[in-house]
Amino acid sequence: MDQVFIRGLAVDTVIGVYDWERTITQQLVFDLDMGWNIRPAAAEDELAHTLNYAAISERLQAFVEQSRYLLVETLAEELAATLMREFGIPWLRLQVTKPGAVPAAAGGVGVIIERGVKTA
Ligand SMILES: Nc1nc2c(c(=O)[nH]1)N=C([C@H](O)[C@@H](O)CO)CN2
């Protein structure tokens, strides 16, 4: 299956389990791979036939900015379900990185989820 992707999309939001985290915003970084057959869009050179990564990025930013979850797990699940429903995405892989959470972890910490069905 072909994929449309978004890498390193940074969004500030309220996230975290500790009291001090409820009073500040922190940066999260999103990497998203979305299964899609891109051949129809390529054949007709037509945006309407593919996943519009700009529109999906905007929706992701809006969703995350207004969210107030404790866990990155919950945010990932709810965000994935929302994007799949609204954009008709059949399969996705979503990585949510919380860069500042563990200072010694230079590459950040977070979760990766895959949801939906990846067809050939
Ligand atoms: N698996 C997870 N572990 C932790 C989370 C989380 O969301 N998922 N969150 C925290 C704290 O909020 C942490 O980020 C504060 O530095 C700890 N572990």
PDB file of C-alpha atoms and ligand atoms in Angstrom:
ATOM      1  CA  MET A   1       0.000   0.000   0.000  1.00  0.00           C
ATOM      2  CA  ASP A   2       1.240   3.478  -0.818  1.00  0.00           C
ATOM      3  CA  GLN A   3       1.550   5.999   1.979  1.00  0.00           C
ATOM      4  CA  VAL A   4       1.127   9.711   2.525  1.00  0.00           C
ATOM      5  CA  PHE A   5       3.185  10.950   5.471  1.00  0.00           C
ATOM      6  CA  ILE A   6       3.720  13.858   7.841  1.00  0.00           C
ATOM      7  CA  ARG A   7       6.988  14.102   9.788  1.00  0.00           C
ATOM      8  CA  GLY A   8       7.972  16.148  12.801  1.00  0.00           C
ATOM      9  CA  LEU A   9       4.776  18.150  13.215  1.00  0.00           C
ATOM     10  CA  ALA A  10       5.247  20.074  16.489  1.00  0.00           C
ATOM     11  CA  VAL A  11       2.228  21.165  18.545  1.00  0.00           C
ATOM     12  CA  ASP A  12       2.045  22.776  22.003  1.00  0.00           C
ATOM     13  CA  THR A  13      -0.663  21.532  24.373  1.00  0.00           C
ATOM     14  CA  VAL A  14      -1.537  20.675  27.971  1.00  0.00           C
ATOM     15  CA  ILE A  15      -0.484  17.034  28.515  1.00  0.00           C
ATOM     16  CA  GLY A  16       0.767  15.041  31.497  1.00  0.00           C
ATOM     17  CA  VAL A  17      -0.170  13.221  34.673  1.00  0.00           C
ATOM     18  CA  TYR A  18       1.511  15.469  37.237  1.00  0.00           C
ATOM     19  CA  ASP A  19      -0.057  18.565  38.817  1.00  0.00           C
ATOM     20  CA  TRP A  20       2.654  20.870  37.472  1.00  0.00           C
ATOM     21  CA  GLU A  21       1.998  19.649  33.950  1.00  0.00           C
ATOM     22  CA  ARG A  22      -1.638  20.781  34.113  1.00  0.00           C
ATOM     23  CA  THR A  23      -0.551  24.422  34.438  1.00  0.00           C
ATOM     24  CA  ILE A  24       1.768  24.651  31.408  1.00  0.00           C
ATOM     25  CA  THR A  25       1.890  23.750  27.737  1.00  0.00           C
ATOM     26  CA  GLN A  26       4.492  21.307  26.428  1.00  0.00           C
ATOM     27  CA  GLN A  27       5.581  20.436  22.933  1.00  0.00           C
ATOM     28  CA  LEU A  28       4.600  17.161  21.322  1.00  0.00           C
ATOM     29  CA  VAL A  29       5.942  16.006  17.957  1.00  0.00           C
ATOM     30  CA  PHE A  30       3.856  13.892  15.572  1.00  0.00           C
ATOM     31  CA  ASP A  31       4.950  11.501  12.844  1.00  0.00           C
ATOM     32  CA  LEU A  32       2.118  10.055  10.800  1.00  0.00           C
ATOM     33  CA  ASP A  33       2.089   7.450   8.031  1.00  0.00           C
ATOM     34  CA  MET A  34      -1.243   6.944   6.257  1.00  0.00           C
ATOM     35  CA  GLY A  35      -2.063   4.138   3.852  1.00  0.00           C
ATOM     36  CA  TRP A  36      -3.556   5.265   0.554  1.00  0.00           C
ATOM     37  CA  ASN A  37      -3.531   4.259  -3.088  1.00  0.00           C
ATOM     38  CA  ILE A  38      -1.913   7.281  -4.714  1.00  0.00           C
ATOM     39  CA  ARG A  39      -2.182   6.021  -8.312  1.00  0.00           C
ATOM     40  CA  PRO A  40      -5.566   7.688  -9.094  1.00  0.00           C
ATOM     41  CA  ALA A  41      -4.279  11.064  -7.891  1.00  0.00           C
ATOM     42  CA  ALA A  42      -1.072  10.636  -9.878  1.00  0.00           C
ATOM     43  CA  ALA A  43      -2.935   9.537 -13.017  1.00  0.00           C
ATOM     44  CA  GLU A  44      -5.133  12.631 -13.046  1.00  0.00           C
ATOM     45  CA  ASP A  45      -2.789  14.995 -11.164  1.00  0.00           C
ATOM     46  CA  GLU A  46      -5.747  15.658  -8.861  1.00  0.00           C
ATOM     47  CA  LEU A  47      -5.511  16.553  -5.149  1.00  0.00           C
ATOM     48  CA  ALA A  48      -9.091  15.467  -4.494  1.00  0.00           C
ATOM     49  CA  HIS A  49      -8.095  11.855  -5.169  1.00  0.00           C
ATOM     50  CA  THR A  50      -5.493  11.648  -2.408  1.00  0.00           C
ATOM     51  CA  LEU A  51      -5.007  12.460   1.285  1.00  0.00           C
ATOM     52  CA  ASN A  52      -4.327  16.175   1.604  1.00  0.00           C
ATOM     53  CA  TYR A  53      -1.411  16.305   4.052  1.00  0.00           C
ATOM     54  CA  ALA A  54      -1.876  20.048   4.575  1.00  0.00           C
ATOM     55  CA  ALA A  55      -5.530  19.630   5.590  1.00  0.00           C
ATOM     56  CA  ILE A  56      -4.692  16.672   7.829  1.00  0.00           C
ATOM     57  CA  SER A  57      -1.857  18.628   9.468  1.00  0.00           C
ATOM     58  CA  GLU A  58      -4.242  21.502  10.226  1.00  0.00           C
ATOM     59  CA  ARG A  59      -6.817  19.145  11.732  1.00  0.00           C
ATOM     60  CA  LEU A  60      -4.162  17.403  13.814  1.00  0.00           C
ATOM     61  CA  GLN A  61      -2.896  20.727  15.159  1.00  0.00           C
ATOM     62  CA  ALA A  62      -6.405  21.915  16.044  1.00  0.00           C
ATOM     63  CA  PHE A  63      -7.282  18.621  17.754  1.00  0.00           C
ATOM     64  CA  VAL A  64      -4.102  18.510  19.825  1.00  0.00           C
ATOM     65  CA  GLU A  65      -4.144  22.187  20.818  1.00  0.00           C
ATOM     66  CA  GLN A  66      -7.615  21.885  22.312  1.00  0.00           C
ATOM     67  CA  SER A  67      -6.977  18.507  23.975  1.00  0.00           C
ATOM     68  CA  ARG A  68      -6.276  18.108  27.717  1.00  0.00           C
ATOM     69  CA  TYR A  69      -5.334  14.434  28.147  1.00  0.00           C
ATOM     70  CA  LEU A  70      -3.156  13.009  30.906  1.00  0.00           C
ATOM     71  CA  LEU A  71      -1.458  10.281  28.850  1.00  0.00           C
ATOM     72  CA  VAL A  72       0.085  10.377  25.409  1.00  0.00           C
ATOM     73  CA  GLU A  73      -1.602   6.989  24.911  1.00  0.00           C
ATOM     74  CA  THR A  74      -5.065   8.527  25.208  1.00  0.00           C
ATOM     75  CA  LEU A  75      -4.173  11.388  22.919  1.00  0.00           C
ATOM     76  CA  ALA A  76      -2.800   8.991  20.303  1.00  0.00           C
ATOM     77  CA  GLU A  77      -5.915   6.780  20.362  1.00  0.00           C
ATOM     78  CA  GLU A  78      -8.395   9.642  20.137  1.00  0.00           C
ATOM     79  CA  LEU A  79      -6.424  11.487  17.486  1.00  0.00           C
ATOM     80  CA  ALA A  80      -6.031   8.384  15.340  1.00  0.00           C
ATOM     81  CA  ALA A  81      -9.760   7.605  15.536  1.00  0.00           C
ATOM     82  CA  THR A  82     -10.667  11.183  14.636  1.00  0.00           C
ATOM     83  CA  LEU A  83      -8.363  11.380  11.617  1.00  0.00           C
ATOM     84  CA  MET A  84      -9.407   7.962  10.316  1.00  0.00           C
ATOM     85  CA  ARG A  85     -13.094   8.828  10.608  1.00  0.00           C
ATOM     86  CA  GLU A  86     -12.921  12.348   9.162  1.00  0.00           C
ATOM     87  CA  PHE A  87     -10.540  11.646   6.280  1.00  0.00           C
ATOM     88  CA  GLY A  88     -11.451   8.039   5.485  1.00  0.00           C
ATOM     89  CA  ILE A  89      -7.944   6.782   6.252  1.00  0.00           C
ATOM     90  CA  PRO A  90      -7.952   2.951   6.144  1.00  0.00           C
ATOM     91  CA  TRP A  91      -4.665   2.431   8.031  1.00  0.00           C
ATOM     92  CA  LEU A  92      -2.244   4.634   9.904  1.00  0.00           C
ATOM     93  CA  ARG A  93       0.853   4.541  12.030  1.00  0.00           C
ATOM     94  CA  LEU A  94       1.082   7.383  14.508  1.00  0.00           C
ATOM     95  CA  GLN A  95       4.112   8.258  16.625  1.00  0.00           C
ATOM     96  CA  VAL A  96       3.686  10.787  19.435  1.00  0.00           C
ATOM     97  CA  THR A  97       6.950  12.047  20.936  1.00  0.00           C
ATOM     98  CA  LYS A  98       7.166  14.093  24.138  1.00  0.00           C
ATOM     99  CA  PRO A  99      10.637  15.576  23.732  1.00  0.00           C
ATOM    100  CA  GLY A 100      11.096  17.176  27.160  1.00  0.00           C
ATOM    101  CA  ALA A 101       9.657  14.440  29.352  1.00  0.00           C
ATOM    102  CA  VAL A 102      12.887  12.528  30.061  1.00  0.00           C
ATOM    103  CA  PRO A 103      15.850  14.893  29.683  1.00  0.00           C
ATOM    104  CA  ALA A 104      18.370  12.060  29.319  1.00  0.00           C
ATOM    105  CA  ALA A 105      16.408  10.530  26.429  1.00  0.00           C
ATOM    106  CA  ALA A 106      17.853  12.571  23.585  1.00  0.00           C
ATOM    107  CA  GLY A 107      15.418  11.212  21.016  1.00  0.00           C
ATOM    108  CA  GLY A 108      12.378  11.773  23.176  1.00  0.00           C
ATOM    109  CA  VAL A 109       9.861   9.342  24.647  1.00  0.00           C
ATOM    110  CA  GLY A 110       6.327   8.485  23.624  1.00  0.00           C
ATOM    111  CA  VAL A 111       4.141   5.949  21.873  1.00  0.00           C
ATOM    112  CA  ILE A 112       3.626   4.440  18.447  1.00  0.00           C
ATOM    113  CA  ILE A 113       0.291   2.967  17.401  1.00  0.00           C
ATOM    114  CA  GLU A 114      -0.947   1.308  14.230  1.00  0.00           C
ATOM    115  CA  ARG A 115      -4.675   1.222  13.572  1.00  0.00           C
ATOM    116  CA  GLY A 116      -6.884   0.011  10.743  1.00  0.00           C
ATOM    117  CA  VAL A 117      -6.278  -2.396   7.910  1.00  0.00           C
ATOM    118  CA  LYS A 118      -3.264  -2.186   5.623  1.00  0.00           C
ATOM    119  CA  THR A 119      -4.258  -3.610   2.222  1.00  0.00           C
ATOM    120  CA  ALA A 120      -1.885  -4.680  -0.505  1.00  0.00           C
TER     121      ALA A 120
HETATM  122  N1  LIG B   1       3.656   5.512  28.915  1.00  0.00           N
HETATM  123  C1  LIG B   1       3.597   6.751  29.496  1.00  0.00           C
HETATM  124  N2  LIG B   1       4.427   7.034  30.499  1.00  0.00           N
HETATM  125  C2  LIG B   1       4.382   8.249  31.064  1.00  0.00           C
HETATM  126  C3  LIG B   1       3.488   9.227  30.602  1.00  0.00           C
HETATM  127  C4  LIG B   1       2.623   8.903  29.526  1.00  0.00           C
HETATM  128  O1  LIG B   1       1.796   9.707  29.052  1.00  0.00           O
HETATM  129  N3  LIG B   1       2.712   7.656  28.994  1.00  0.00           N
HETATM  130  N4  LIG B   1       3.499  10.476  31.162  1.00  0.00           N
HETATM  131  C5  LIG B   1       4.315  10.781  32.154  1.00  0.00           C
HETATM  132  C6  LIG B   1       4.406  12.157  32.661  1.00  0.00           C
HETATM  133  O2  LIG B   1       3.334  12.960  32.258  1.00  0.00           O
HETATM  134  C7  LIG B   1       5.766  12.669  32.196  1.00  0.00           C
HETATM  135  O3  LIG B   1       5.720  12.912  30.786  1.00  0.00           O
HETATM  136  C8  LIG B   1       6.244  13.874  32.938  1.00  0.00           C
HETATM  137  O4  LIG B   1       7.618  14.094  32.652  1.00  0.00           O
HETATM  138  C9  LIG B   1       5.223   9.805  32.761  1.00  0.00           C
HETATM  139  N5  LIG B   1       5.225   8.543  32.095  1.00  0.00           N
END
